[in-house]
Every structure is written in C-alpha cells, then in structure tokens.
Coordinates of N, CA, C and O in Angstrom, one line a residue:
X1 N 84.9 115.4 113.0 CA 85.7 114.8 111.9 C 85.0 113.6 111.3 O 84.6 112.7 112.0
X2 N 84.9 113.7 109.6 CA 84.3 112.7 109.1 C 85.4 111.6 108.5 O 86.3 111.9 107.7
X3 N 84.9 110.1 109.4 CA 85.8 109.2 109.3 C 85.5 108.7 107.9 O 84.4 108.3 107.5
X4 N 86.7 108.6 106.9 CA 86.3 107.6 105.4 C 86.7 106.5 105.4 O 87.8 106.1 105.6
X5 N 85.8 105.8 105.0 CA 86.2 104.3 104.9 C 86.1 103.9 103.5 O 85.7 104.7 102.5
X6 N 86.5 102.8 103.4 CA 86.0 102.2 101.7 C 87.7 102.7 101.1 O 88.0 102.6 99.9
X7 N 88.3 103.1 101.8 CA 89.8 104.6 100.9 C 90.5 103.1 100.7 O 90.1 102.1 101.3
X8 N 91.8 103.0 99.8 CA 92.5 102.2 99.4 C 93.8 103.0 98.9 O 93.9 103.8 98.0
X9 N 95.0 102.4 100.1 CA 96.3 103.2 100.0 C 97.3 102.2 99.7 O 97.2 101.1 100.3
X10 N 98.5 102.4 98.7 CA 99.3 101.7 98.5 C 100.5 102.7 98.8 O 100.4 103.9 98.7
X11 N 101.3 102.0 99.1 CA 102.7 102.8 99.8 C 104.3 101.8 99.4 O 104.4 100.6 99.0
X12 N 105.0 102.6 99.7 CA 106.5 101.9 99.3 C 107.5 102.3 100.4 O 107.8 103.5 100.6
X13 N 108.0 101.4 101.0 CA 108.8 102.0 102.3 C 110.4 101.4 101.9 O 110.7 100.3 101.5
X14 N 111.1 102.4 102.2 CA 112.7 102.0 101.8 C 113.2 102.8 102.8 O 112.6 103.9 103.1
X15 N 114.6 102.3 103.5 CA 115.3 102.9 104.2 C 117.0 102.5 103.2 O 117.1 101.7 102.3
X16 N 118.1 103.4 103.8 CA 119.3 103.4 103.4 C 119.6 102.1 103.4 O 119.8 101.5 102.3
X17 N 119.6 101.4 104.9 CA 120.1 99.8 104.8 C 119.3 99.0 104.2 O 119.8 98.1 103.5
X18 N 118.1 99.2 104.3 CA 117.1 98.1 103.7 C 116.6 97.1 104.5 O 115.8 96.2 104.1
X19 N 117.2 97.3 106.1 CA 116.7 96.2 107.0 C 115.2 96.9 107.8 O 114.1 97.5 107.5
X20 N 116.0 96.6 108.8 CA 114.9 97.6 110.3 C 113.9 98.5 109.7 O 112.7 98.3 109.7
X21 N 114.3 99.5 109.2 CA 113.2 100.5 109.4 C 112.0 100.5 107.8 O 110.9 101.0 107.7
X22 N 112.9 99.7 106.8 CA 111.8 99.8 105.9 C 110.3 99.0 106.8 O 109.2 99.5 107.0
X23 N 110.7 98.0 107.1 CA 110.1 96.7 107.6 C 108.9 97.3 108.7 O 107.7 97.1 108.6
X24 N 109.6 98.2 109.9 CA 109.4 98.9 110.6 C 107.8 99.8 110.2 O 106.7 99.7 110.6
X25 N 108.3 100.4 109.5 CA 107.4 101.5 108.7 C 106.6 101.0 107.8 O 105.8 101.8 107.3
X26 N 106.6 99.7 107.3 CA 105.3 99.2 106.6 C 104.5 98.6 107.5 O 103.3 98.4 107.4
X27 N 105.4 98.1 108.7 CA 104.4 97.2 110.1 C 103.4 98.6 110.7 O 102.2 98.6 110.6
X28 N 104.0 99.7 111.1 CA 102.7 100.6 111.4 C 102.0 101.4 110.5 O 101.1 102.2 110.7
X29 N 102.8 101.2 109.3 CA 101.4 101.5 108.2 C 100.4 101.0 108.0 O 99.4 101.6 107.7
X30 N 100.5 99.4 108.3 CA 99.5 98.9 108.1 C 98.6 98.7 109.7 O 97.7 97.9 109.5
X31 N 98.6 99.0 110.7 CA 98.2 99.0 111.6 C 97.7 100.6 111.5 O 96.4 100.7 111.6
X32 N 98.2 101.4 111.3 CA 97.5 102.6 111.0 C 96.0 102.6 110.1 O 95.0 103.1 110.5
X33 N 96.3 101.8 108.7 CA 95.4 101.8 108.4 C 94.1 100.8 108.6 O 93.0 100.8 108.1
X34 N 94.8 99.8 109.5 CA 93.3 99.0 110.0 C 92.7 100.4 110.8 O 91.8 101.1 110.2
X35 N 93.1 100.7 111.8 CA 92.2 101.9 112.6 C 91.9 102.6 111.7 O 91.3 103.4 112.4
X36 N 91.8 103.2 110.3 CA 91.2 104.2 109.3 C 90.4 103.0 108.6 O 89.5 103.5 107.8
X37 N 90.5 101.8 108.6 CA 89.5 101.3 107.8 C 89.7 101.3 106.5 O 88.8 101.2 105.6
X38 N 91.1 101.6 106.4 CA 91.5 101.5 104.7 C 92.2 100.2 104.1 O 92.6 99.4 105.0
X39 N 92.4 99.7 102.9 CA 92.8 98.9 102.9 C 94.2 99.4 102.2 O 94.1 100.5 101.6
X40 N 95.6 98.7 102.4 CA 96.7 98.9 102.3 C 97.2 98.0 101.5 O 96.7 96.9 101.6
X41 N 98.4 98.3 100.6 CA 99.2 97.2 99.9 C 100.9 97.6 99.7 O 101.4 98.4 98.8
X42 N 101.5 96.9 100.6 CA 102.9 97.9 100.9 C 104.1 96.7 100.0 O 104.1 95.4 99.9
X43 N 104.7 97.7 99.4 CA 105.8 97.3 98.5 C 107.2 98.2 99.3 O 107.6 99.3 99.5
X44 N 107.7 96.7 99.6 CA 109.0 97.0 100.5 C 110.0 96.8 99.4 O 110.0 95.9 98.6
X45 N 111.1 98.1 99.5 CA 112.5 98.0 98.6 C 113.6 97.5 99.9 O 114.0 98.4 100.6
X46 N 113.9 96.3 100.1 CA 115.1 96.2 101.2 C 116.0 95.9 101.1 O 116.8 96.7 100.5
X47 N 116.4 95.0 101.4 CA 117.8 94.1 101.0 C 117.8 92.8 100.8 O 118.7 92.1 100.7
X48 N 116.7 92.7 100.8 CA 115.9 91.7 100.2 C 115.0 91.9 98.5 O 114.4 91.2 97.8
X49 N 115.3 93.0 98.3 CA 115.1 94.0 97.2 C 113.8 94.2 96.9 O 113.2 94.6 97.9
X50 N 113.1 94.1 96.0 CA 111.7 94.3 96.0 C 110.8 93.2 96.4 O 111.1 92.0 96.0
X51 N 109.6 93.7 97.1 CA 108.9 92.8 98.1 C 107.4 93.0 97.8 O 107.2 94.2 97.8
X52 N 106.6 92.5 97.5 CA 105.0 92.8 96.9 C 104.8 94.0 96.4 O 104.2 95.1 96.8
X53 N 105.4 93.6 94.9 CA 105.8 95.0 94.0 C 104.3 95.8 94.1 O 103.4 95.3 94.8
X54 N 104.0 97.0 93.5 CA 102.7 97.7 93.5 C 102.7 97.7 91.6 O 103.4 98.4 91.0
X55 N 101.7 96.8 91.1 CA 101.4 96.6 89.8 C 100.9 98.3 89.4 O 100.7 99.1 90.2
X56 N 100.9 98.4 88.2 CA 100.4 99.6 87.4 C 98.8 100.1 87.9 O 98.4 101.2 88.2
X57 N 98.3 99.0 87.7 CA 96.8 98.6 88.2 C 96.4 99.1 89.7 O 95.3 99.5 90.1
X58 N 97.4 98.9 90.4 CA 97.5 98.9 92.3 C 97.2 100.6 92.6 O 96.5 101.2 93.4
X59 N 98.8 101.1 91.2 CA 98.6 102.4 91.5 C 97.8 103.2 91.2 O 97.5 104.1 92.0
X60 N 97.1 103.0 90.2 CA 96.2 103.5 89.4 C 94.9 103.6 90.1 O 94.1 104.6 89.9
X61 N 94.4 102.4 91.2 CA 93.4 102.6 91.7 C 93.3 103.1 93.1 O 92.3 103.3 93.7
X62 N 94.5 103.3 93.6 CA 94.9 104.1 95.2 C 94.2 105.3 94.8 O 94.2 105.9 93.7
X63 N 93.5 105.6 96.1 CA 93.0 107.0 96.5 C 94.4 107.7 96.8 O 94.5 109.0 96.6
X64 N 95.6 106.9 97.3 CA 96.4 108.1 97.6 C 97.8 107.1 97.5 O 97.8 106.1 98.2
X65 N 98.6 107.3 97.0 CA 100.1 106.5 97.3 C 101.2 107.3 98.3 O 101.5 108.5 98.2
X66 N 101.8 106.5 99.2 CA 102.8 106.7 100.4 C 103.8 106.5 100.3 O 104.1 105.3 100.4
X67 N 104.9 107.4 99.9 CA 106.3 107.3 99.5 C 106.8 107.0 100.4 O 107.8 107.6 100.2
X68 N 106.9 106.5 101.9 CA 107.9 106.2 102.8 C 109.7 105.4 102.7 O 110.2 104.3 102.9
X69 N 110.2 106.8 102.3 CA 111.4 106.5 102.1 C 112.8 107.7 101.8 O 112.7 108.8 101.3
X70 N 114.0 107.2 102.4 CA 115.2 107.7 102.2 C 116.3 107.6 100.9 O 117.5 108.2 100.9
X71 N 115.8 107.0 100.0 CA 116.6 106.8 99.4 C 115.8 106.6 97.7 O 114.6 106.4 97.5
X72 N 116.7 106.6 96.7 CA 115.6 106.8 95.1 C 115.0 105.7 95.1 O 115.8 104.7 95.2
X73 N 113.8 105.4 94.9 CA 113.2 104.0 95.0 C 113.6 103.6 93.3 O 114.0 104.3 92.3
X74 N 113.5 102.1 93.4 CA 113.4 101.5 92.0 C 111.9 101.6 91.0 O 110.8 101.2 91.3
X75 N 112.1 102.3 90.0 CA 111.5 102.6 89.6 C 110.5 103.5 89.4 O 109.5 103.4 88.7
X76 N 111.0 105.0 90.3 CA 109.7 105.9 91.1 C 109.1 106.4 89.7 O 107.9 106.8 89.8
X77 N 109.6 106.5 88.6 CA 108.8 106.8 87.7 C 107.2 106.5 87.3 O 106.5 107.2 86.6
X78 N 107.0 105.3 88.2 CA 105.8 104.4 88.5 C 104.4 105.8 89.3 O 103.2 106.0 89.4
X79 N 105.6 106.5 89.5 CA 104.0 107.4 90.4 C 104.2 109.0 90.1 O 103.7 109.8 90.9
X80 N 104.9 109.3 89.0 CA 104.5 110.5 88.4 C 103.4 111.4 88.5 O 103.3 112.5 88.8
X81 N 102.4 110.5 88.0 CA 101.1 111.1 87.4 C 100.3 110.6 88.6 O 99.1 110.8 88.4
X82 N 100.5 110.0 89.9 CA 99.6 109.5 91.4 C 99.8 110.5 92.0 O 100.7 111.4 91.8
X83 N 98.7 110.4 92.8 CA 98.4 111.5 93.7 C 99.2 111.0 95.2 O 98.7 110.2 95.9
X84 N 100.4 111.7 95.5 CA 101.3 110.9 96.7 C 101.4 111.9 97.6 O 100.9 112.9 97.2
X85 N 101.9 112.0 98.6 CA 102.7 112.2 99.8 C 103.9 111.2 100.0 O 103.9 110.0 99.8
X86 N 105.2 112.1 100.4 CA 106.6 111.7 100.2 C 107.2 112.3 101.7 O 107.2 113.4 102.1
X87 N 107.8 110.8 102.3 CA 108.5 111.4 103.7 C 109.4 110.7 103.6 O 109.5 109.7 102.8
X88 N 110.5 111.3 104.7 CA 111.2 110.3 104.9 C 111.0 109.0 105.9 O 109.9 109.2 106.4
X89 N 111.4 108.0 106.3 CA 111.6 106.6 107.2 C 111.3 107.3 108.6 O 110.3 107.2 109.2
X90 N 112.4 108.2 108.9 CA 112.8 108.9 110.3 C 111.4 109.6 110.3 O 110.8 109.2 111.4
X91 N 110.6 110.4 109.7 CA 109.7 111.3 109.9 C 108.3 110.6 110.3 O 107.6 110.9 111.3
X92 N 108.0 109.4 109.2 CA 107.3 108.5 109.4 C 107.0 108.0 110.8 O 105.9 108.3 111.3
X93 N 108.0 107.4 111.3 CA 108.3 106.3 112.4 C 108.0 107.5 114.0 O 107.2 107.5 115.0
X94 N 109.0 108.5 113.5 CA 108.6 109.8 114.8 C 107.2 110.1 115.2 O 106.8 110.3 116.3
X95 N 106.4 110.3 113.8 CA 105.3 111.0 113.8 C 104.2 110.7 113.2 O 103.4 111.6 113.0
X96 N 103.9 109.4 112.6 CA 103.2 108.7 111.9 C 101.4 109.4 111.7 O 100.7 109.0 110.8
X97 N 100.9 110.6 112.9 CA 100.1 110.7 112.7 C 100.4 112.2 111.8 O 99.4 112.4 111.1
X98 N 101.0 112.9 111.7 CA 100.6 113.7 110.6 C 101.2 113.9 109.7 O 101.4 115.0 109.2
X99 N 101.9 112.4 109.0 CA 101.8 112.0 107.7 C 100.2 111.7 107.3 O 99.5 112.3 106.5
X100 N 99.9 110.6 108.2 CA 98.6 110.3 108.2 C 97.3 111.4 108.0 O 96.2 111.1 107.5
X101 N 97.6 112.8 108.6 CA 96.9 113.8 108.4 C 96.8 114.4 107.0 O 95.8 114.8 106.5
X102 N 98.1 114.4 106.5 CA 98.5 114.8 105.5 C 97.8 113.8 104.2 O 97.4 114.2 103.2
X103 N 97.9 112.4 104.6 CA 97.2 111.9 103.8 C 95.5 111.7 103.3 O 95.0 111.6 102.2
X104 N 95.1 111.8 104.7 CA 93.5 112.0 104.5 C 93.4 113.5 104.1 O 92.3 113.8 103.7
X105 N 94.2 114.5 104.0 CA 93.8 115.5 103.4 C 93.9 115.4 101.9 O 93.2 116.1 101.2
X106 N 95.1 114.5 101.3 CA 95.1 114.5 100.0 C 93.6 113.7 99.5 O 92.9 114.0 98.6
X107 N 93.2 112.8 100.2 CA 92.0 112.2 99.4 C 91.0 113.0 98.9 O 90.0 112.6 98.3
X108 N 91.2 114.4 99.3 CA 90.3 115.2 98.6 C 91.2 115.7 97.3 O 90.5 115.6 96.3
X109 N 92.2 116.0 97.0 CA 93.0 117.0 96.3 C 92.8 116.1 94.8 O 92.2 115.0 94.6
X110 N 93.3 117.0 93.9 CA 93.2 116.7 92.1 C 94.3 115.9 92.1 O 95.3 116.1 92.7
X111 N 93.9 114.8 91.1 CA 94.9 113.7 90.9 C 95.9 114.3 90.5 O 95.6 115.4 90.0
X112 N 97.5 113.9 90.6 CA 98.9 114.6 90.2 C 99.4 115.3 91.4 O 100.5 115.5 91.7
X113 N 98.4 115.6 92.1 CA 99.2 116.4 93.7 C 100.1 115.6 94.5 O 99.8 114.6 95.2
X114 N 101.0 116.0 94.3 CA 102.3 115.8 95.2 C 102.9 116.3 96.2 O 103.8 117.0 95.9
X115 N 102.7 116.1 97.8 CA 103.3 116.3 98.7 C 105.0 116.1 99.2 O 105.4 115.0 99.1
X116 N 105.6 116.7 99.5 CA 107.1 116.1 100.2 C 106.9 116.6 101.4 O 106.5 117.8 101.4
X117 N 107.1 116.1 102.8 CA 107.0 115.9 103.7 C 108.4 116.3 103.8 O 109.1 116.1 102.8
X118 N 108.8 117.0 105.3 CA 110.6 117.4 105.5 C 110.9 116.5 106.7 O 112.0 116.5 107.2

C-alpha cells in the first residue's frame, strides 16, 4: 500500500445535540490524519454554532472534503461541486477506519464525486 502524503482534508462534523460527539469526531479526525500525514481543517457546527468555518478557498483546495454528520449542515450548499464522502457521527466514531478507506480512495476519483456512507 502506497502511503500519500502532502493530501490536505477539510471536514465538518455536526451531531443532533451539538455537544459530545461533533467535538468527539473532529478530535479523532484529526489524530487520524496526523498518522496519514495529511493536513486537516475541521469546521465544527455545535451549540456553540459554527466553529473554524471552512472559507470557499479551504474547500476548493481539499483533495477531499469529510461530511461527518447527522443533521443538514449550515450552509452545505458550500460543497456541491467538492469531491466529498458523507457519514454519519455514529458511523464515524464506530469505524473510523473505513471512512478513512473510503477516503484515500476518493483522492484518486474526478472532482464532483460524492460518496454517502450508511
């Protein structure tokens, strides 16, 4: 298996309440992606409401964007045209590595590809 480095992932994590698990799920995203050597920029929707928004610019230059979430994010119109994978909180948190599979496989795929994760 060829390991990629240099990759640059932005992701958005929201749960129903907005506490625990958004928070949860951007803490081992980004631990995930130190061991891939990627660099990460997570925009939490909580209850605290939006939290290091992902600029137009952010998304635009992600190899791959991470919808981690249960609920309609603010603004998802923002990643239309990005190349994403979409899970939920619960699936995330259970199984974190094959979202993660799922995502190094998108870094090959044509921009606009869209994954939903069950």
């Amino acid at each position: 298996m060829t390991v990629m480095t240099g990759r640059h992932l932005v992701a958005v994590t929201a749960c129903v309440s907005g506490v625990a698990h958004t928070y949860m799920a951007a803490e081992r995203l980004e631990k995930l992606c130190q061991q891939e050597k990627w660099t990460v920029h997570i925009e939490t929707q909580g209850a605290l409401g939006v939290e290091n928004a992902l600029t137009p610019d952010d998304i635009r230059r992600a190899d791959v964007v991470l919808l981690v979430t249960d609920i309609e994010l603010a603004e998802s119109e923002r990643f239309e045209n990005a190349r994403y994978v979409k899970c939920g909180i619960n699936a995330f948190l259970r199984d974190p590595q094959k979202v993660m599979g799922v995502v190094r496989k998108m870094l090959s795929a044509p921009q606009h590809t869209q994954v939903i994760l069950d």
